[in-house]
PDB file of C-alpha atoms and ligand atoms in Angstrom:
ATOM      1  CA  UNK G 150       3.017  17.890  12.476  1.00 93.00           C
ATOM      2  CA  UNK G 151       1.309  17.575   9.117  1.00 97.00           C
ATOM      3  CA  UNK G 152       3.306  19.051   6.248  1.00 96.00           C
ATOM      4  CA  UNK G 153       1.036  20.622   3.638  1.00 98.00           C
ATOM      5  CA  UNK G 154       2.422  20.680   0.109  1.00 98.00           C
ATOM      6  CA  UNK G 155       2.130  23.453  -2.446  1.00 98.00           C
ATOM      7  CA  UNK G 156       0.902  22.689  -5.960  1.00 97.00           C
ATOM      8  CA  UNK G 157       4.503  22.807  -7.131  1.00 97.00           C
ATOM      9  CA  UNK G 158       5.583  20.307  -4.483  1.00 98.00           C
ATOM     10  CA  UNK G 159       2.725  17.996  -5.422  1.00 98.00           C
ATOM     11  CA  UNK G 160       3.828  18.170  -9.064  1.00 97.00           C
ATOM     12  CA  UNK G 161       7.341  17.111  -8.053  1.00 97.00           C
ATOM     13  CA  UNK G 162       5.949  14.383  -5.846  1.00 98.00           C
ATOM     14  CA  UNK G 163       3.822  13.097  -8.708  1.00 98.00           C
ATOM     15  CA  UNK G 164       7.042  12.187 -10.564  1.00 98.00           C
ATOM     16  CA  UNK G 165       8.250   9.991  -7.696  1.00 98.00           C
ATOM     17  CA  UNK G 166       4.776   8.491  -7.552  1.00 98.00           C
ATOM     18  CA  UNK G 167       4.717   7.673 -11.289  1.00 98.00           C
ATOM     19  CA  UNK G 168       8.033   5.826 -10.948  1.00 98.00           C
ATOM     20  CA  UNK G 169       6.694   3.979  -7.946  1.00 98.00           C
ATOM     21  CA  UNK G 170       3.452   3.092  -9.758  1.00 98.00           C
ATOM     22  CA  UNK G 171       5.205   1.869 -12.898  1.00 98.00           C
ATOM     23  CA  UNK G 172       7.569  -0.230 -10.780  1.00 98.00           C
ATOM     24  CA  UNK G 173       4.526  -1.763  -9.091  1.00 98.00           C
ATOM     25  CA  UNK G 174       2.899  -2.482 -12.450  1.00 98.00           C
ATOM     26  CA  UNK G 175       6.086  -4.135 -13.734  1.00 98.00           C
ATOM     27  CA  UNK G 176       6.510  -6.142 -10.556  1.00 98.00           C
ATOM     28  CA  UNK G 177       2.889  -7.226 -10.764  1.00 98.00           C
ATOM     29  CA  UNK G 178       3.306  -8.425 -14.332  1.00 98.00           C
ATOM     30  CA  UNK G 179       6.182 -10.616 -13.114  1.00 98.00           C
ATOM     31  CA  UNK G 180       3.997 -12.365 -10.520  1.00 98.00           C
ATOM     32  CA  UNK G 181       3.697 -15.822 -12.082  1.00 98.00           C
ATOM     33  CA  UNK G 182       3.995 -19.388 -10.783  1.00 98.00           C
ATOM     34  CA  UNK G 183       7.652 -20.450 -10.767  1.00 98.00           C
ATOM     35  CA  UNK G 184       9.096 -16.963 -10.318  1.00 98.00           C
ATOM     36  CA  UNK G 185      11.028 -16.209  -7.117  1.00 98.00           C
ATOM     37  CA  UNK G 186      10.338 -13.136  -5.019  1.00 98.00           C
ATOM     38  CA  UNK G 187      14.004 -12.203  -5.439  1.00 98.00           C
ATOM     39  CA  UNK G 188      13.526 -12.040  -9.216  1.00 98.00           C
ATOM     40  CA  UNK G 189      10.623  -9.643  -8.747  1.00 98.00           C
ATOM     41  CA  UNK G 190      12.650  -7.489  -6.388  1.00 98.00           C
ATOM     42  CA  UNK G 191      15.445  -7.335  -8.975  1.00 98.00           C
ATOM     43  CA  UNK G 192      13.020  -6.135 -11.659  1.00 98.00           C
ATOM     44  CA  UNK G 193      11.626  -3.472  -9.350  1.00 98.00           C
ATOM     45  CA  UNK G 194      15.018  -2.213  -8.222  1.00 98.00           C
ATOM     46  CA  UNK G 195      16.401  -2.102 -11.762  1.00 98.00           C
ATOM     47  CA  UNK G 196      13.424  -0.108 -12.969  1.00 98.00           C
ATOM     48  CA  UNK G 197      13.511   2.425 -10.127  1.00 98.00           C
ATOM     49  CA  UNK G 198      17.251   2.938 -10.350  1.00 98.00           C
ATOM     50  CA  UNK G 199      17.017   3.149 -14.150  1.00 98.00           C
ATOM     51  CA  UNK G 200      14.728   6.153 -13.658  1.00 98.00           C
ATOM     52  CA  UNK G 201      17.426   7.849 -11.585  1.00 98.00           C
ATOM     53  CA  UNK G 202      15.378   7.274  -8.440  1.00 98.00           C
ATOM     54  CA  UNK G 203      16.101   5.364  -5.229  1.00 98.00           C
ATOM     55  CA  UNK G 204      13.978   2.524  -3.853  1.00 98.00           C
ATOM     56  CA  UNK G 205      12.427   4.073  -0.735  1.00 98.00           C
ATOM     57  CA  UNK G 206      12.417   0.850   1.264  1.00 98.00           C
ATOM     58  CA  UNK G 207      15.975  -0.313   0.554  1.00 98.00           C
ATOM     59  CA  UNK G 208      17.820   0.145   3.840  1.00 97.00           C
ATOM     60  CA  UNK G 209      14.819   1.835   5.492  1.00 97.00           C
ATOM     61  CA  UNK G 210      15.005   0.759   9.123  1.00 95.00           C
ATOM     62  CA  UNK G 211      17.432  -1.879   7.834  1.00 96.00           C
ATOM     63  CA  UNK G 212      15.000  -3.451   5.314  1.00 97.00           C
ATOM     64  CA  UNK G 213      17.196  -5.447   2.899  1.00 97.00           C
ATOM     65  CA  UNK G 214      15.242  -5.097  -0.382  1.00 98.00           C
ATOM     66  CA  UNK G 215      13.469  -2.675  -2.715  1.00 98.00           C
ATOM     67  CA  UNK G 216      10.041  -4.301  -2.552  1.00 98.00           C
ATOM     68  CA  UNK G 217       8.125  -5.866   0.293  1.00 98.00           C
ATOM     69  CA  UNK G 218       6.701  -9.102  -1.121  1.00 98.00           C
ATOM     70  CA  UNK G 219       4.138 -10.879   1.034  1.00 98.00           C
ATOM     71  CA  UNK G 220       2.452 -14.118  -0.018  1.00 98.00           C
ATOM     72  CA  UNK G 221      -0.930 -15.524   1.110  1.00 98.00           C
ATOM     73  CA  UNK G 222      -1.094 -15.275   4.937  1.00 98.00           C
ATOM     74  CA  UNK G 223       1.739 -12.753   4.971  1.00 98.00           C
ATOM     75  CA  UNK G 224       0.230  -9.312   5.486  1.00 98.00           C
ATOM     76  CA  UNK G 225       3.136  -6.941   4.800  1.00 98.00           C
ATOM     77  CA  UNK G 226       6.940  -6.555   4.960  1.00 98.00           C
ATOM     78  CA  UNK G 227       7.799  -9.938   3.393  1.00 98.00           C
ATOM     79  CA  UNK G 228      11.487 -10.107   2.489  1.00 98.00           C
ATOM     80  CA  UNK G 229      12.277 -11.162  -1.105  1.00 98.00           C
ATOM     81  CA  UNK G 230      14.304 -14.368  -1.368  1.00 98.00           C
ATOM     82  CA  UNK G 231      15.776 -16.530  -4.119  1.00 98.00           C
ATOM     83  CA  UNK G 232      14.394 -19.512  -2.195  1.00 98.00           C
ATOM     84  CA  UNK G 233      10.819 -18.259  -2.239  1.00 98.00           C
ATOM     85  CA  UNK G 234       9.072 -19.558  -5.341  1.00 98.00           C
ATOM     86  CA  UNK G 235       5.594 -18.312  -6.208  1.00 98.00           C
ATOM     87  CA  UNK G 236       3.084 -21.120  -6.719  1.00 98.00           C
ATOM     88  CA  UNK G 237      -0.087 -21.363  -8.755  1.00 98.00           C
ATOM     89  CA  UNK G 238      -2.972 -20.023  -6.668  1.00 98.00           C
ATOM     90  CA  UNK G 239      -0.847 -17.738  -4.477  1.00 98.00           C
ATOM     91  CA  UNK G 240      -1.847 -14.166  -3.836  1.00 98.00           C
ATOM     92  CA  UNK G 241       1.195 -11.916  -3.795  1.00 98.00           C
ATOM     93  CA  UNK G 242       1.271  -8.436  -2.268  1.00 98.00           C
ATOM     94  CA  UNK G 243       3.907  -6.019  -3.545  1.00 98.00           C
ATOM     95  CA  UNK G 244       4.606  -2.803  -1.655  1.00 98.00           C
ATOM     96  CA  UNK G 245       6.944  -0.438  -3.475  1.00 98.00           C
ATOM     97  CA  UNK G 246       8.226   3.085  -2.909  1.00 98.00           C
ATOM     98  CA  UNK G 247      10.480   5.356  -4.948  1.00 98.00           C
ATOM     99  CA  UNK G 248      12.359   8.494  -3.883  1.00 98.00           C
ATOM    100  CA  UNK G 249      12.900  11.127  -6.579  1.00 98.00           C
ATOM    101  CA  UNK G 250      13.171  14.941  -6.622  1.00 94.00           C
ATOM    102  CA  UNK G 251      13.237  14.924  -2.829  1.00 98.00           C
ATOM    103  CA  UNK G 252       9.901  13.129  -2.481  1.00 98.00           C
ATOM    104  CA  UNK G 253       8.611   9.619  -1.953  1.00 98.00           C
ATOM    105  CA  UNK G 254       5.818   7.795  -3.741  1.00 98.00           C
ATOM    106  CA  UNK G 255       4.405   4.738  -1.989  1.00 98.00           C
ATOM    107  CA  UNK G 256       1.993   2.145  -3.350  1.00 98.00           C
ATOM    108  CA  UNK G 257       0.975  -1.485  -3.055  1.00 98.00           C
ATOM    109  CA  UNK G 258      -1.254  -4.072  -4.669  1.00 99.00           C
ATOM    110  CA  UNK G 259      -2.024  -7.773  -4.359  1.00 99.00           C
ATOM    111  CA  UNK G 260      -1.690  -9.883  -7.504  1.00 98.00           C
ATOM    112  CA  UNK G 261      -2.995 -13.355  -8.336  1.00 98.00           C
ATOM    113  CA  UNK G 262      -0.470 -15.986  -9.462  1.00 98.00           C
ATOM    114  CA  UNK G 263      -2.245 -18.245 -11.928  1.00 98.00           C
ATOM    115  CA  UNK G 264      -5.668 -19.452 -10.840  1.00 97.00           C
ATOM    116  CA  UNK G 265      -6.680 -18.378  -7.351  1.00 98.00           C
ATOM    117  CA  UNK G 266      -9.585 -19.615  -5.254  1.00 98.00           C
ATOM    118  CA  UNK G 267     -12.807 -17.553  -5.413  1.00 98.00           C
ATOM    119  CA  UNK G 268     -12.363 -16.579  -1.722  1.00 98.00           C
ATOM    120  CA  UNK G 269      -8.919 -15.185  -2.475  1.00 98.00           C
ATOM    121  CA  UNK G 270     -10.275 -13.231  -5.434  1.00 98.00           C
ATOM    122  CA  UNK G 271     -13.122 -11.868  -3.288  1.00 98.00           C
ATOM    123  CA  UNK G 272     -10.639 -10.713  -0.629  1.00 98.00           C
ATOM    124  CA  UNK G 273      -8.478  -8.968  -3.217  1.00 98.00           C
ATOM    125  CA  UNK G 274     -11.477  -7.329  -4.883  1.00 98.00           C
ATOM    126  CA  UNK G 275     -12.878  -6.078  -1.572  1.00 98.00           C
ATOM    127  CA  UNK G 276      -9.515  -4.728  -0.445  1.00 98.00           C
ATOM    128  CA  UNK G 277      -8.944  -2.866  -3.724  1.00 98.00           C
ATOM    129  CA  UNK G 278     -12.446  -1.418  -3.696  1.00 98.00           C
ATOM    130  CA  UNK G 279     -12.150  -0.385  -0.033  1.00 98.00           C
ATOM    131  CA  UNK G 280      -9.108   1.690  -0.989  1.00 98.00           C
ATOM    132  CA  UNK G 281     -11.200   3.574  -3.561  1.00 98.00           C
ATOM    133  CA  UNK G 282     -14.023   3.992  -1.045  1.00 98.00           C
ATOM    134  CA  UNK G 283     -11.498   5.551   1.328  1.00 98.00           C
ATOM    135  CA  UNK G 284      -9.980   7.778  -1.354  1.00 98.00           C
ATOM    136  CA  UNK G 285     -13.449   9.102  -2.250  1.00 98.00           C
ATOM    137  CA  UNK G 286     -13.698  10.521   1.297  1.00 98.00           C
ATOM    138  CA  UNK G 287     -10.341  12.338   1.053  1.00 98.00           C
ATOM    139  CA  UNK G 288     -11.925  15.741   0.519  1.00 98.00           C
ATOM    140  CA  UNK G 289     -11.261  19.159   2.010  1.00 98.00           C
ATOM    141  CA  UNK G 290     -13.503  19.616   5.053  1.00 94.00           C
ATOM    142  CA  UNK G 291     -13.984  15.910   5.730  1.00 98.00           C
ATOM    143  CA  UNK G 292     -12.133  14.322   8.637  1.00 98.00           C
ATOM    144  CA  UNK G 293      -9.648  11.497   8.714  1.00 98.00           C
ATOM    145  CA  UNK G 294     -12.254   9.242  10.333  1.00 98.00           C
ATOM    146  CA  UNK G 295     -14.389   9.523   7.200  1.00 98.00           C
ATOM    147  CA  UNK G 296     -11.655   7.798   5.180  1.00 98.00           C
ATOM    148  CA  UNK G 297     -11.042   5.197   7.877  1.00 98.00           C
ATOM    149  CA  UNK G 298     -14.710   4.405   8.358  1.00 98.00           C
ATOM    150  CA  UNK G 299     -15.410   4.047   4.629  1.00 98.00           C
ATOM    151  CA  UNK G 300     -12.699   1.393   4.348  1.00 98.00           C
ATOM    152  CA  UNK G 301     -13.741  -0.464   7.494  1.00 98.00           C
ATOM    153  CA  UNK G 302     -17.412  -0.447   6.602  1.00 98.00           C
ATOM    154  CA  UNK G 303     -16.816  -1.736   3.099  1.00 98.00           C
ATOM    155  CA  UNK G 304     -14.692  -4.733   4.090  1.00 98.00           C
ATOM    156  CA  UNK G 305     -16.532  -5.667   7.283  1.00 98.00           C
ATOM    157  CA  UNK G 306     -19.815  -5.695   5.356  1.00 98.00           C
ATOM    158  CA  UNK G 307     -18.217  -8.427   3.250  1.00 98.00           C
ATOM    159  CA  UNK G 308     -17.063 -10.478   6.237  1.00 98.00           C
ATOM    160  CA  UNK G 309     -13.396  -9.459   6.186  1.00 98.00           C
ATOM    161  CA  UNK G 310     -11.347  -7.844   8.968  1.00 98.00           C
ATOM    162  CA  UNK G 311      -9.149  -4.761   9.181  1.00 98.00           C
ATOM    163  CA  UNK G 312      -5.586  -5.065  10.483  1.00 98.00           C
ATOM    164  CA  UNK G 313      -5.238  -2.715  13.447  1.00 98.00           C
ATOM    165  CA  UNK G 314      -1.517  -2.895  14.170  1.00 98.00           C
ATOM    166  CA  UNK G 315      -0.413  -1.221  10.940  1.00 98.00           C
ATOM    167  CA  UNK G 316      -1.919   1.847   9.292  1.00 98.00           C
ATOM    168  CA  UNK G 317      -1.497   4.296   6.417  1.00 98.00           C
ATOM    169  CA  UNK G 318       0.429   7.526   6.802  1.00 98.00           C
ATOM    170  CA  UNK G 319       1.299  10.944   5.508  1.00 98.00           C
ATOM    171  CA  UNK G 320       4.024  10.835   2.854  1.00 98.00           C
ATOM    172  CA  UNK G 321       6.223  13.431   1.185  1.00 98.00           C
ATOM    173  CA  UNK G 322       9.849  14.376   1.802  1.00 98.00           C
ATOM    174  CA  UNK G 323       9.723  11.589   4.378  1.00 98.00           C
ATOM    175  CA  UNK G 324       8.348   8.130   3.691  1.00 98.00           C
ATOM    176  CA  UNK G 325       6.292   8.264   6.865  1.00 98.00           C
ATOM    177  CA  UNK G 326       4.819  11.583   7.948  1.00 98.00           C
ATOM    178  CA  UNK G 327       1.874  12.663  10.060  1.00 98.00           C
ATOM    179  CA  UNK G 328      -0.950  11.873  10.219  1.00 98.00           C
ATOM    180  CA  UNK G 329      -1.435   8.145  10.767  1.00 98.00           C
ATOM    181  CA  UNK G 330      -4.257   6.914   8.528  1.00 98.00           C
ATOM    182  CA  UNK G 331      -5.999   3.935  10.167  1.00 98.00           C
ATOM    183  CA  UNK G 332      -8.238   1.672   8.110  1.00 98.00           C
ATOM    184  CA  UNK G 333     -10.832   1.682  10.890  1.00 98.00           C
ATOM    185  CA  UNK G 334     -12.483   4.591  12.659  1.00 98.00           C
ATOM    186  CA  UNK G 335     -15.455   6.817  13.308  1.00 98.00           C
ATOM    187  CA  UNK G 336     -16.989   9.204  10.764  1.00 98.00           C
ATOM    188  CA  UNK G 337     -16.578  12.952  11.446  1.00 98.00           C
ATOM    189  CA  UNK G 338     -13.718  12.286  13.883  1.00 98.00           C
ATOM    190  CA  UNK G 339     -10.027  12.983  13.712  1.00 97.00           C
ATOM    191  CA  UNK G 340      -7.899  15.475  11.831  1.00 97.00           C
ATOM    192  CA  UNK G 341      -9.743  17.794   9.448  1.00 97.00           C
ATOM    193  CA  UNK G 342      -8.583  17.159   5.901  1.00 98.00           C
ATOM    194  CA  UNK G 343      -6.971  20.136   4.197  1.00 98.00           C
ATOM    195  CA  UNK G 344      -5.746  21.113   0.761  1.00 98.00           C
ATOM    196  CA  UNK G 345      -2.121  20.089   0.290  1.00 98.00           C
ATOM    197  CA  UNK G 346      -2.197  16.987   2.467  1.00 98.00           C
ATOM    198  CA  UNK G 347      -0.474  14.019   0.827  1.00 98.00           C
ATOM    199  CA  UNK G 348      -1.256  10.651   2.369  1.00 98.00           C
ATOM    200  CA  UNK G 349      -0.735   6.970   1.672  1.00 98.00           C
ATOM    201  CA  UNK G 350      -4.014   5.124   2.192  1.00 98.00           C
ATOM    202  CA  UNK G 351      -3.339   1.402   2.509  1.00 98.00           C
ATOM    203  CA  UNK G 352      -5.979  -1.059   3.662  1.00 98.00           C
ATOM    204  CA  UNK G 353      -4.483  -4.331   4.936  1.00 98.00           C
ATOM    205  CA  UNK G 354      -7.425  -6.712   5.036  1.00 98.00           C
ATOM    206  CA  UNK G 355      -7.622 -10.254   6.407  1.00 98.00           C
ATOM    207  CA  UNK G 356      -9.955 -13.088   5.486  1.00 98.00           C
ATOM    208  CA  UNK G 357     -10.088 -14.255   9.125  1.00 98.00           C
ATOM    209  CA  UNK G 358      -8.953 -12.628  12.334  1.00 98.00           C
ATOM    210  CA  UNK G 359      -7.538  -9.091  12.290  1.00 98.00           C
ATOM    211  CA  UNK G 360      -4.774 -10.280  14.635  1.00 98.00           C
ATOM    212  CA  UNK G 361      -1.248 -10.599  13.309  1.00 98.00           C
ATOM    213  CA  UNK G 362       2.179 -11.781  14.409  1.00 98.00           C
ATOM    214  CA  UNK G 363       5.688 -10.707  13.394  1.00 98.00           C
ATOM    215  CA  UNK G 364       8.056 -13.518  12.381  1.00 98.00           C
ATOM    216  CA  UNK G 365      11.477 -13.963  14.014  1.00 97.00           C
ATOM    217  CA  UNK G 366      13.090 -12.286  10.947  1.00 95.00           C
ATOM    218  CA  UNK G 367      11.807  -9.092  12.572  1.00 96.00           C
ATOM    219  CA  UNK G 368       9.942  -7.992   9.426  1.00 98.00           C
ATOM    220  CA  UNK G 369       7.416 -10.428   8.000  1.00 98.00           C
ATOM    221  CA  UNK G 370       3.918  -9.816   9.352  1.00 98.00           C
ATOM    222  CA  UNK G 371       1.526 -12.771   9.125  1.00 98.00           C
ATOM    223  CA  UNK G 372      -2.085 -13.343  10.032  1.00 98.00           C
ATOM    224  CA  UNK G 373      -2.337 -15.095  13.394  1.00 98.00           C
ATOM    225  CA  UNK G 374      -4.804 -17.683  12.079  1.00 98.00           C
ATOM    226  CA  UNK G 375      -2.921 -18.429   8.842  1.00 98.00           C
ATOM    227  CA  UNK G 376      -5.754 -17.149   6.639  1.00 98.00           C
ATOM    228  CA  UNK G 377      -5.176 -14.909   3.640  1.00 98.00           C
ATOM    229  CA  UNK G 378      -4.437 -11.196   3.667  1.00 99.00           C
ATOM    230  CA  UNK G 379      -4.514  -8.548   0.918  1.00 99.00           C
ATOM    231  CA  UNK G 380      -3.050  -5.049   0.663  1.00 98.00           C
ATOM    232  CA  UNK G 381      -3.692  -2.143  -1.695  1.00 99.00           C
ATOM    233  CA  UNK G 382      -2.198   1.338  -1.401  1.00 98.00           C
ATOM    234  CA  UNK G 383      -2.113   4.633  -3.238  1.00 98.00           C
ATOM    235  CA  UNK G 384      -0.380   7.899  -2.462  1.00 98.00           C
ATOM    236  CA  UNK G 385      -2.942  10.651  -2.922  1.00 98.00           C
ATOM    237  CA  UNK G 386      -3.073  14.430  -2.688  1.00 98.00           C
ATOM    238  CA  UNK G 387      -6.018  16.308  -1.253  1.00 98.00           C
ATOM    239  CA  UNK G 388      -6.699  19.254  -3.567  1.00 98.00           C
ATOM    240  CA  UNK G 389      -9.351  21.909  -4.007  1.00 96.00           C
ATOM    241  CA  UNK G 390     -10.771  19.680  -6.742  1.00 96.00           C
ATOM    242  CA  UNK G 391     -10.957  16.573  -4.558  1.00 97.00           C
ATOM    243  CA  UNK G 392      -8.585  13.647  -4.122  1.00 98.00           C
ATOM    244  CA  UNK G 393      -5.925  13.051  -6.785  1.00 98.00           C
ATOM    245  CA  UNK G 394      -4.237   9.645  -7.018  1.00 98.00           C
ATOM    246  CA  UNK G 395      -0.541  10.426  -7.453  1.00 98.00           C
ATOM    247  CA  UNK G 396       0.526   6.782  -7.840  1.00 98.00           C
ATOM    248  CA  UNK G 397      -1.309   6.399 -11.123  1.00 98.00           C
ATOM    249  CA  UNK G 398       1.121   4.853 -13.621  1.00 97.00           C
ATOM    250  CA  UNK G 399      -0.349   6.608 -16.697  1.00 94.00           C
TER     251      UNK G 399
HETATM  252 MG1   MG S 780       2.837   2.900   2.913  1.00 93.89          MG
END
């Protein structure tokens, strides 16, 4: 069941989303060669808790950290570690959520550590832009497939592939709500988009095959072929005036 939010609920949710977005910005600034993923997680957790909020992912399904930190061929759900040192040329995906006022904000971005290869930059650029292409379709009267198709079309036109096994989602009082928001699909198909829907759109895009595997730690998702993956996410609200990005830090 899709839970539609009132304007007042969206206003409350925006506060959780701002905390989440600022935590992501801070975490992203810390992505540098020589820094461990544990150090970044500490920064993120301290910031979120300092705002009086709770990291949405900490303990969720047993996840042991506040941020998912996934490097290079890791797609999502990487576990921060004091042994994992970021190297020059890595691409580092941070996925961060904050719970505040009874609502979650969820967002992600991939950051470059030092100087990255042009192919890595192209993958990151295409993934970020595909998110905005998807958001532009999040309008009252459109269907979910319009968002999905816009993302898929944009990245496949550039030779990249869309992860199928993980998708975006509704978000609100619960971190994961209906509907599922795939990053692939058919225009004019699926749920009709309505005012008050709040969804996390999150393209996970691979340089090579779309196929993935889950590591024995039970969390870390990697590309099957070992090629790079990027991930960008915003929590948005569908309003009478079009899509509004709630996880905007400013
Ligand atoms: Mg999400």
